[in-house]
Coordinates of C-alpha atoms in Angstrom, one line a residue:
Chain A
X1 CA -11.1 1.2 11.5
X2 CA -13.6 -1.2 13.2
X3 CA -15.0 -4.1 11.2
X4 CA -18.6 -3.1 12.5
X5 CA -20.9 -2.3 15.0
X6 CA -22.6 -5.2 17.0
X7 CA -25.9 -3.7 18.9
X8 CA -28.1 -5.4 22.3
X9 CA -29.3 -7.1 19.5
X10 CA -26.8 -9.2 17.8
X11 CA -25.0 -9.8 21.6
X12 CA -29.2 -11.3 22.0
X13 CA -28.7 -13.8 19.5
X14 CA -25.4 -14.7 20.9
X15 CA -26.1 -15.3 24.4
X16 CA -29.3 -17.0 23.3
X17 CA -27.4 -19.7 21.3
X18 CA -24.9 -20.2 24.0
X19 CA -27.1 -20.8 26.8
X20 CA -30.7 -22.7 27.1
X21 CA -33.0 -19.5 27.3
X22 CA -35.1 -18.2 24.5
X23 CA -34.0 -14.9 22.8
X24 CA -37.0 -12.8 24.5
X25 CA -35.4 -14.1 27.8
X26 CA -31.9 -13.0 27.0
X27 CA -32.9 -9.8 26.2
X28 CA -34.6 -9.3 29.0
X29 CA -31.3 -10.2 31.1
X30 CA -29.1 -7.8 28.8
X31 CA -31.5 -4.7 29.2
X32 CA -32.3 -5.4 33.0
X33 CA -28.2 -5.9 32.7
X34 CA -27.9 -2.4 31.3
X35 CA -30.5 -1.1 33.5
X36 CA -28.9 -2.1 37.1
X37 CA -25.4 -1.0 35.7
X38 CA -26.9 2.5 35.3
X39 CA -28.7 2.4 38.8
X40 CA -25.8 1.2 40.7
X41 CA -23.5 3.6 39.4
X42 CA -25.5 6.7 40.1
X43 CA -26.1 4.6 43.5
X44 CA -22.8 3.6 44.6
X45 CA -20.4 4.9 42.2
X46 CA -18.9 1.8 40.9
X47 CA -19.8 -1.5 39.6
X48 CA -17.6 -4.0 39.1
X49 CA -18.6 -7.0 36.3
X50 CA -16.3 -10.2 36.4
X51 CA -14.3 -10.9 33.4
X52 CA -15.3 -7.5 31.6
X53 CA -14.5 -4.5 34.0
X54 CA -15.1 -1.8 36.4
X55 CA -17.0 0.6 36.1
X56 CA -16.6 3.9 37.8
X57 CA -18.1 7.1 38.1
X58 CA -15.8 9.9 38.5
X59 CA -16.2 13.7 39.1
X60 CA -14.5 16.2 37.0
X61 CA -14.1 19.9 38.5
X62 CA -14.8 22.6 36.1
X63 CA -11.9 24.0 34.1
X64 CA -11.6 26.6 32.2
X65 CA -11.2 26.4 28.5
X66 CA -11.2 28.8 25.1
X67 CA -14.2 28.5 22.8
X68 CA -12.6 27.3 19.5
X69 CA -14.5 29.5 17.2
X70 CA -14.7 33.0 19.1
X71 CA -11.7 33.0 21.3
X72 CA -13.9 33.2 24.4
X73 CA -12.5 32.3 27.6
X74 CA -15.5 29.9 29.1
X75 CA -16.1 27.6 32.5
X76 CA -16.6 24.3 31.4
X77 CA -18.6 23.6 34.3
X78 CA -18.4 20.0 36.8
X79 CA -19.5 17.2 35.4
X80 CA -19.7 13.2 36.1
X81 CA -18.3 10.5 33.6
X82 CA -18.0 6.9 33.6
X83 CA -15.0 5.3 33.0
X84 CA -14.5 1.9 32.4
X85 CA -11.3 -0.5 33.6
X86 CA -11.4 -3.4 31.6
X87 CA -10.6 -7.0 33.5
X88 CA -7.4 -8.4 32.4
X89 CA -8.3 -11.5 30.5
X90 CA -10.0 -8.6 28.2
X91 CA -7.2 -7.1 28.1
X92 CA -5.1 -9.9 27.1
X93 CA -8.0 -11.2 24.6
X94 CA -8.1 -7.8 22.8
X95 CA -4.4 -7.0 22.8
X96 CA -3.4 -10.6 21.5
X97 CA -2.7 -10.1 17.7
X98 CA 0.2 -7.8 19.7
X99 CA 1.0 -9.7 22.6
X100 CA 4.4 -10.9 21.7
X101 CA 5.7 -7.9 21.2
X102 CA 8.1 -6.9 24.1
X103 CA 9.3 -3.4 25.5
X104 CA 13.0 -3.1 23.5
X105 CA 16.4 -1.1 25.4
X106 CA 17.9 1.1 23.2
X107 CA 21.5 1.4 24.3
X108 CA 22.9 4.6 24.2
X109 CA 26.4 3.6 25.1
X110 CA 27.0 1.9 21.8
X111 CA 29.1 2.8 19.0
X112 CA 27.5 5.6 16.2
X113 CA 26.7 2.8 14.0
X114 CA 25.1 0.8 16.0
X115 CA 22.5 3.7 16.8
X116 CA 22.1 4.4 13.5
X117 CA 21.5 0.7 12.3
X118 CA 19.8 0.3 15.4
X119 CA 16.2 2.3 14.5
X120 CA 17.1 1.2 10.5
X121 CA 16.0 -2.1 12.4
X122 CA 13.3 -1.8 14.5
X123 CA 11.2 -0.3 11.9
X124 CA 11.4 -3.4 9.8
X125 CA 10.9 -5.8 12.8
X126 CA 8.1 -3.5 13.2
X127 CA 7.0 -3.9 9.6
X128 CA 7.2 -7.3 9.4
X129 CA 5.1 -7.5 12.7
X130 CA 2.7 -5.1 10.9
X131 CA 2.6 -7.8 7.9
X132 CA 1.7 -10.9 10.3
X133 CA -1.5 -8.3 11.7
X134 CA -2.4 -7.7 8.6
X135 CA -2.8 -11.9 8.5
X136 CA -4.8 -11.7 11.4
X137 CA -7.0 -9.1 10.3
X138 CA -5.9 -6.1 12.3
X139 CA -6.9 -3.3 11.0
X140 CA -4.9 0.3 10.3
X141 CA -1.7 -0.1 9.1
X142 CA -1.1 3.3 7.5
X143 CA -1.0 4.6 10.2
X144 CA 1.4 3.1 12.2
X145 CA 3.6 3.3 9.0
X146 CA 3.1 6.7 9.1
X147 CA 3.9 7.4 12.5
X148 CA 7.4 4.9 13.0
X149 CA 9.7 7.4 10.2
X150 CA 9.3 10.4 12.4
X151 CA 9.6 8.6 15.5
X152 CA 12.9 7.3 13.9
X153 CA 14.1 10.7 13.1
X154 CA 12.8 11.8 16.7
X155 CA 15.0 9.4 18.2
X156 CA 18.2 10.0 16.0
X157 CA 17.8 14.1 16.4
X158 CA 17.8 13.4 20.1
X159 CA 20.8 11.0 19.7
X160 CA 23.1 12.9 17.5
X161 CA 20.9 16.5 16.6
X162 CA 22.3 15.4 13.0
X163 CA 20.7 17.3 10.0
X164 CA 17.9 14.6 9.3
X165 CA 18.3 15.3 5.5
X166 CA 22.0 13.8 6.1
X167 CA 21.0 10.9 8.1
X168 CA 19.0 9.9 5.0
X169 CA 21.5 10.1 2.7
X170 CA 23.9 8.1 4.7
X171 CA 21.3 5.0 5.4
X172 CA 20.6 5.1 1.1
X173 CA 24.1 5.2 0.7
X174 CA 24.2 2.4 3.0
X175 CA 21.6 0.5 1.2
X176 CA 23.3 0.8 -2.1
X177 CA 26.8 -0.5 -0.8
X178 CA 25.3 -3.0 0.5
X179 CA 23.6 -3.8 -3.0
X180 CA 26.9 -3.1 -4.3
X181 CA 29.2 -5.3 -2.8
X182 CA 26.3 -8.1 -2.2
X183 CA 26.7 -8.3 -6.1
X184 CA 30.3 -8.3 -6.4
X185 CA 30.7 -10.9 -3.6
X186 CA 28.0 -13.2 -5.6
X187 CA 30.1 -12.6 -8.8
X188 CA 33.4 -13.1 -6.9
X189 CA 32.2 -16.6 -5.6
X190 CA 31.1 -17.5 -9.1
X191 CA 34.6 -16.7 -10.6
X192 CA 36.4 -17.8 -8.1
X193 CA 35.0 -21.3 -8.6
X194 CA 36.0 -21.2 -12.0
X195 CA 40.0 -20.2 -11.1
X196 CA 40.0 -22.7 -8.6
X197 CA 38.2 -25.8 -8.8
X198 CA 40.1 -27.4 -6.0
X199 CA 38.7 -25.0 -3.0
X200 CA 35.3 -26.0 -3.0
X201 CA 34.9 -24.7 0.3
X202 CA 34.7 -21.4 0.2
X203 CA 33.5 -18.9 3.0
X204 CA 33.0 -15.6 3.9
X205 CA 36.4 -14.3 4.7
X206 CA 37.8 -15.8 1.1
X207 CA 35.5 -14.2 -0.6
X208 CA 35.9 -10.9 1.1
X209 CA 40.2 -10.5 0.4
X210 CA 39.3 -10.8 -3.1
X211 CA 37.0 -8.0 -2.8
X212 CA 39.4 -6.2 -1.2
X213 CA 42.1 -6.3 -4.4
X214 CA 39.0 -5.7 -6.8
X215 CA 37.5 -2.9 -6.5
X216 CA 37.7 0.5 -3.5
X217 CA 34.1 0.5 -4.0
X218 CA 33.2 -3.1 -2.6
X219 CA 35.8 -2.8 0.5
X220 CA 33.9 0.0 1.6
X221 CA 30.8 -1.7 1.2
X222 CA 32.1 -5.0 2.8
X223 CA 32.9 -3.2 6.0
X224 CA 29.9 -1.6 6.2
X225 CA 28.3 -5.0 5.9
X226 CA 30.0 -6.5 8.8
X227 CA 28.9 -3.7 11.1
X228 CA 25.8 -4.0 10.1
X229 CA 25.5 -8.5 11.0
X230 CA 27.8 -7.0 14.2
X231 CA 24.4 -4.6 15.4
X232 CA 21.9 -7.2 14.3
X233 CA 19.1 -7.1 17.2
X234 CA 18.2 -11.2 17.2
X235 CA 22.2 -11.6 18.5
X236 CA 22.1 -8.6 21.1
X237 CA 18.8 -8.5 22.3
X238 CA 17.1 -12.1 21.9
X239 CA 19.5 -14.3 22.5
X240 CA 21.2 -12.5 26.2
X241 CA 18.2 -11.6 28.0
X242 CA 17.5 -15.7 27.9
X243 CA 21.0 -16.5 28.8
X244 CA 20.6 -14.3 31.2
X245 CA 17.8 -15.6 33.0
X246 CA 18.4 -18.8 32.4
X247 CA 22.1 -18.6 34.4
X248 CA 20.5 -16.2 37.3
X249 CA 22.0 -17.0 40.8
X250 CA 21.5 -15.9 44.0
X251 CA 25.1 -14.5 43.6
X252 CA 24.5 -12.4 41.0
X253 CA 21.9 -10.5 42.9
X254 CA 24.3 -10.0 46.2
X255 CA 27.1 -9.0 43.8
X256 CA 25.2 -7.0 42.0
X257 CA 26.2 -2.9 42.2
X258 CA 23.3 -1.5 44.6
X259 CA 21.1 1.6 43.1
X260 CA 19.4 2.9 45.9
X261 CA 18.4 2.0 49.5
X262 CA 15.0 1.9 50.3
X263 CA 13.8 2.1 53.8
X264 CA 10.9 -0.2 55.0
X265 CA 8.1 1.5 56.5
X266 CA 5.2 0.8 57.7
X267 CA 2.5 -1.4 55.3
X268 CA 5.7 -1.8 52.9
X269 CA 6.5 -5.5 51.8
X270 CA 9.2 -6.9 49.5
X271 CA 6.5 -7.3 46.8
X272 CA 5.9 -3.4 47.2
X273 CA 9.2 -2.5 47.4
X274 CA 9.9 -4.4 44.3
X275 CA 6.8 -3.0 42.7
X276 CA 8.0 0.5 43.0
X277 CA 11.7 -0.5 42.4
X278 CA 11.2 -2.7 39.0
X279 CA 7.5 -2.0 38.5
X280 CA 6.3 -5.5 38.6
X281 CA 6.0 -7.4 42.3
X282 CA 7.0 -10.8 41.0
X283 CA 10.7 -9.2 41.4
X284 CA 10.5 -9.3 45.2
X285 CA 12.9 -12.5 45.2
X286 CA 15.7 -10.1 43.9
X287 CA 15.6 -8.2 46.8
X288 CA 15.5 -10.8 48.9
X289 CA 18.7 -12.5 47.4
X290 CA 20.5 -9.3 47.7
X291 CA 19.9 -9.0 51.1
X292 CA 19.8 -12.7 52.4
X293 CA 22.7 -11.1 55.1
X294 CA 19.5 -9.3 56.8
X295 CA 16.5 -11.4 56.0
X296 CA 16.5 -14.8 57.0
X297 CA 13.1 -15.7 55.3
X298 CA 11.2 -13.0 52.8
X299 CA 8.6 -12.3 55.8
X300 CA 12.0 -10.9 58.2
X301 CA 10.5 -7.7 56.8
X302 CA 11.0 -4.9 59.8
X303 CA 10.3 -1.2 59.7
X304 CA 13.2 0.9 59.8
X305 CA 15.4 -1.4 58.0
X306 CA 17.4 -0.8 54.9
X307 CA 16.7 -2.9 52.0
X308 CA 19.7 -2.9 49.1
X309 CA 18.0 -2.8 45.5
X310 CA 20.3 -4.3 43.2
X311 CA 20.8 -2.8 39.7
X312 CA 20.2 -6.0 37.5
X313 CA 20.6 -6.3 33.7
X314 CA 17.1 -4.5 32.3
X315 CA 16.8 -7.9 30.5
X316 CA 15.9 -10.1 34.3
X317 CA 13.8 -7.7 35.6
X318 CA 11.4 -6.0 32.7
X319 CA 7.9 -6.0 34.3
X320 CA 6.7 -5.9 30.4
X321 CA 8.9 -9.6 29.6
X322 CA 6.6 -12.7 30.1
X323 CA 9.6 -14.8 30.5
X324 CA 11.1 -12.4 33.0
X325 CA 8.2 -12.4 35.6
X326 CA 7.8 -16.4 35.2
X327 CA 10.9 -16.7 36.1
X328 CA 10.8 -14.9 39.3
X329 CA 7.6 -16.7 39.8
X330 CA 9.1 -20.1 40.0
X331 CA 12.3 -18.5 42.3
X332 CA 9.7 -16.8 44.3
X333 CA 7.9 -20.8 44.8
X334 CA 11.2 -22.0 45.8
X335 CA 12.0 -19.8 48.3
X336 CA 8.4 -20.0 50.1
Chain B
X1 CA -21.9 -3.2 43.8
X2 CA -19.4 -6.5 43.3
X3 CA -20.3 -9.1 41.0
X4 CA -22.3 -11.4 43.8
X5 CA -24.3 -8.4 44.4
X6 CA -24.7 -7.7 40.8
X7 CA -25.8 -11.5 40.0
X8 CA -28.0 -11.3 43.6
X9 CA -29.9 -8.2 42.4
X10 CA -30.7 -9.1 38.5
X11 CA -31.7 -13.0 40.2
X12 CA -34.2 -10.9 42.1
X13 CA -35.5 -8.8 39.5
X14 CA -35.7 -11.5 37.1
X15 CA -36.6 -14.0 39.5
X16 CA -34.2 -16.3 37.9
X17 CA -31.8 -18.4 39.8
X18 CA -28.8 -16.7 40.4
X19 CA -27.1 -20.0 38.6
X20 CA -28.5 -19.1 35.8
X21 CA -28.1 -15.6 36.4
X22 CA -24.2 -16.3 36.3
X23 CA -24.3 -18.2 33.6
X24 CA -26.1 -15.2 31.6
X25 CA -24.0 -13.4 32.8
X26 CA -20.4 -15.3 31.6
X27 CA -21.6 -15.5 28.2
X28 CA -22.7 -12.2 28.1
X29 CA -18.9 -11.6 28.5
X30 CA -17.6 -14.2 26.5
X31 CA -20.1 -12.6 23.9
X32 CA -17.8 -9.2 24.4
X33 CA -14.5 -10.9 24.0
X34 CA -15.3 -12.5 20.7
X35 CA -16.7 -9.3 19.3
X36 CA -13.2 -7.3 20.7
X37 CA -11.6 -10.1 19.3
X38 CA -13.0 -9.7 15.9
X39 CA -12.3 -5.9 16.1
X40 CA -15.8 -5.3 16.3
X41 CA -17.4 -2.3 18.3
X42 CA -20.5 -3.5 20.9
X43 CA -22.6 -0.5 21.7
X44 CA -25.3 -0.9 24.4
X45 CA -28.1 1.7 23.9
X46 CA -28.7 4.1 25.8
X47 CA -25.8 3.5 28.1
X48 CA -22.9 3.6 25.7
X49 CA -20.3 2.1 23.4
X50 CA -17.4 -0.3 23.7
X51 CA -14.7 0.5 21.0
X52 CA -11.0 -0.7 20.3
X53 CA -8.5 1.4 20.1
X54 CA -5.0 1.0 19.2
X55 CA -2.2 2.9 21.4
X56 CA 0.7 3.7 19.3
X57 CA 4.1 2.5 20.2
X58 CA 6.2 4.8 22.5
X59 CA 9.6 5.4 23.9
X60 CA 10.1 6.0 27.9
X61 CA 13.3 7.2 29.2
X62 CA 13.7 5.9 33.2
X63 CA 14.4 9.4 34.8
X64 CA 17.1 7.4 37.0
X65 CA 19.1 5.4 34.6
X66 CA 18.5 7.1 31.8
X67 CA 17.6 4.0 29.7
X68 CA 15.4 4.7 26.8
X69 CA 12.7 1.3 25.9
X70 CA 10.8 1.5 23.3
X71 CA 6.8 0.2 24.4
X72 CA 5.3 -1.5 21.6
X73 CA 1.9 -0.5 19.9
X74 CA -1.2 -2.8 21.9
X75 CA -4.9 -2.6 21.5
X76 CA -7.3 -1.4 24.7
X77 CA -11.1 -1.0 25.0
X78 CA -12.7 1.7 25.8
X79 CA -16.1 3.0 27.2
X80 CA -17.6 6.1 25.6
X81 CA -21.1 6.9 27.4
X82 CA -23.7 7.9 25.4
X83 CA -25.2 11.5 25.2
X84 CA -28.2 10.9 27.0
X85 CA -26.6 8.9 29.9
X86 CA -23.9 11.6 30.0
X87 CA -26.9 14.0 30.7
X88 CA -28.5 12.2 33.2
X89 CA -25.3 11.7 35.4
X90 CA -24.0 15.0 35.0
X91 CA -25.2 16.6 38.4
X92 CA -26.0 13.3 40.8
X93 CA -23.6 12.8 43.5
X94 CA -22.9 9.0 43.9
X95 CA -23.6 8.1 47.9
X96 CA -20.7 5.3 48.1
X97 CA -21.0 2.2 49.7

């Protein structure tokens, strides 16, 4: 999968380029670098290194496990490890070729075919995601190809517990009305120019009564076709969640339907309680809107009392949406 | 150890300024971000390797409402030690701070 393997060496020549010191200096740095990484973390347990990570040195207690080969029951005895937490701007820099991909609600409410257009669609937003990786030289796609058909039929067993061999039928049936009546409709414009020169403007609906008295075979397919534009994600899932945000009042969060109560106790701070209520702390203002009848200012914060946490569309408050915590950023700026 | 410490202690062993300690230092990271960038693994010897790994997409169900998400697929770093570090840590006990 990796391109290649870059050694103390090549990171040598790097660091010697980028900075005034001679390349028997820098590695001198990088190996004294290594060398009081490995000291202080048999020292002190932990080092921490700005803008890569933390390092940490954690116990594992033995276990018992089965050797593979013989069967043998054995004590994998206690043992030390490092692990490593990388810093978030790594993070962000390694995870960029995927960074504008967002966590996606499936509804489960929705009508049958919507749930089974629904996964039809994300693997070819996925695909076509994969596509712009491959551009920027991401590597391993098979694999991801691979994997996104049996999460598909995962998710529509769990839906429905359908025979999967009947599910596939129905989406290549699907695919071929849809073949189907895209031809006849391109035929049907064609002729119907030709009958009737004087309607030049011609849309959709036209086009679909004549279908209708043609053929059994293309009214099938044309209803299939509008349920299909009807379940298209770009309408229900891109365009709302902005709405949404965009048009958020403090209203909306008092009149919101409440889904639990949480008690303050003691350490516990809006940003907490939103932290463990939403999963991101930037939702705080939220809670504070829904219960501006108890808090005068977000710091009125008193043990013992009982916050409201408003159940908010999934779309204002997803910890994983960019646009979602910005925007509670700049109400949370307002309100200070 | 923190970074000041780190930067403190390798200005001391060097007996380089601990400018230019930090300065080593930030492109020594930079130098790690370009190679994760480039998809590249950075192995240190004798310590152990950097690699990239790619988590595969997921779907979580919140216990409470019962909505199903779908995470998308994102790349992480990991640290795998090397053999002969993983032996000489195996037993110590780390004091703490």
């Amino acid at each position: 999968m990796e391109n290649k393997k870059q050694s103390i060496q090549e990171l040598v020549d790097i660091i010697a380029t980028q900075t005034n010191f001679t390349k028997k200096n820098s590695e001198e740095f990088l190996k004294e670098f290594v060398h009081v990484l490995q000291e202080y973390l048999e020292k002190d347990g932990f080092v921490k290194v700005k803008g890569l990570g933390t390092f940490k040195l954690v116990k594992n207690e033995e276990r018992k496990s089965v050797n593979v080969t013989t069967g043998e029951a054995i004590i994998i005895p206690a043992h030390n490890k490092v692990s490593f937490i990388p810093d978030n701007a790594i993070k962000e820099a390694v995870n960029k070729p995927y960074a504008h991909l967002e966590t996606i609600t499936v509804d489960d409410d929705t009508k049958n075919s919507t749930i089974d257009a629904q996964p039809d669609n994300t693997v070819r937003e996925e695909k076509s995601i994969q596509d712009e990786a491959k551009n920027n030289s991401i590597p391993n796609n098979t694999v991801i190809q691979q994997e996104e058909p049996s999460n598909n039929s995962k998710k529509t067993k769990k839906n429905k517990k359908k025979n999967p061999v009947a599910i596939v039928i129905l989406l290549l049936l699907f695919h071929v009305a849809m073949a189907v009546s895209f031809y006849f409709y391109k035929t049907e414009i064609v002729s119907f120019f030709q009958r009737a020169v004087t309607i030049e403007e011609n849309n959709l609906p036209q086009a679909t009564i004549i279908d209708n008295q043609l053929s059994p075979v293309s009214i099938v397919a044309d209803t299939v076709v509008v349920v299909e534009t009807d379940s298209m994600p770009d309408t229900t899932n891109i365009q709302q969640p902005d709405e949404i945000i965009a048009t958020y009042t403090p209203e909306l969060a008092q009149n919101a339907p409440i889904k639990e109560y949480i008690t303050v106790n003691e350490g516990s701070r809006l940003t907490w309680i939103a932290y463990k209520a939403y999963g991101h702390k930037a939702f705080w203002v939220y809670i504070y809107d829904a219960n501006r009848n108890q808090l005068k200012t977000p710091n009125d914060v008193k043990i013992g009392m009982e916050l409201a946490i408003p159940e908010l569309d999934a779309s204002l408050v997803n910890p994983n949406d960019e646009n979602c915590v910005i925007k509670a950023l700049e109400l949370a700026e307002k309100y200070k | 150890m923190n970074n000041k410490e780190l930067i403190s202690e390798l200005s001391k062993r060097l007996r380089v300024s601990q400018n230019d300690i930090s300065n080593l230092l930030a492109s020594t990271v930079s130098a790690f971000s370009t190679a994760f960038q480039q998809g590249n693994d950075v192995s240190l010897q004798g310590f152990g390797i950097f690699q990239i790994r790619k988590k595969n997409e997921r779907i979580i169900v919140n216990p409470s409402t019962n909505v199903r998400q779908i995470v998308p697929p994102k790349l992480t770093v990991i640290f795998k030690m090397s053999n002969t570090y993983k032996e000489k840590i195996k037993n110590i006990i780390p004091h703490g701070k």
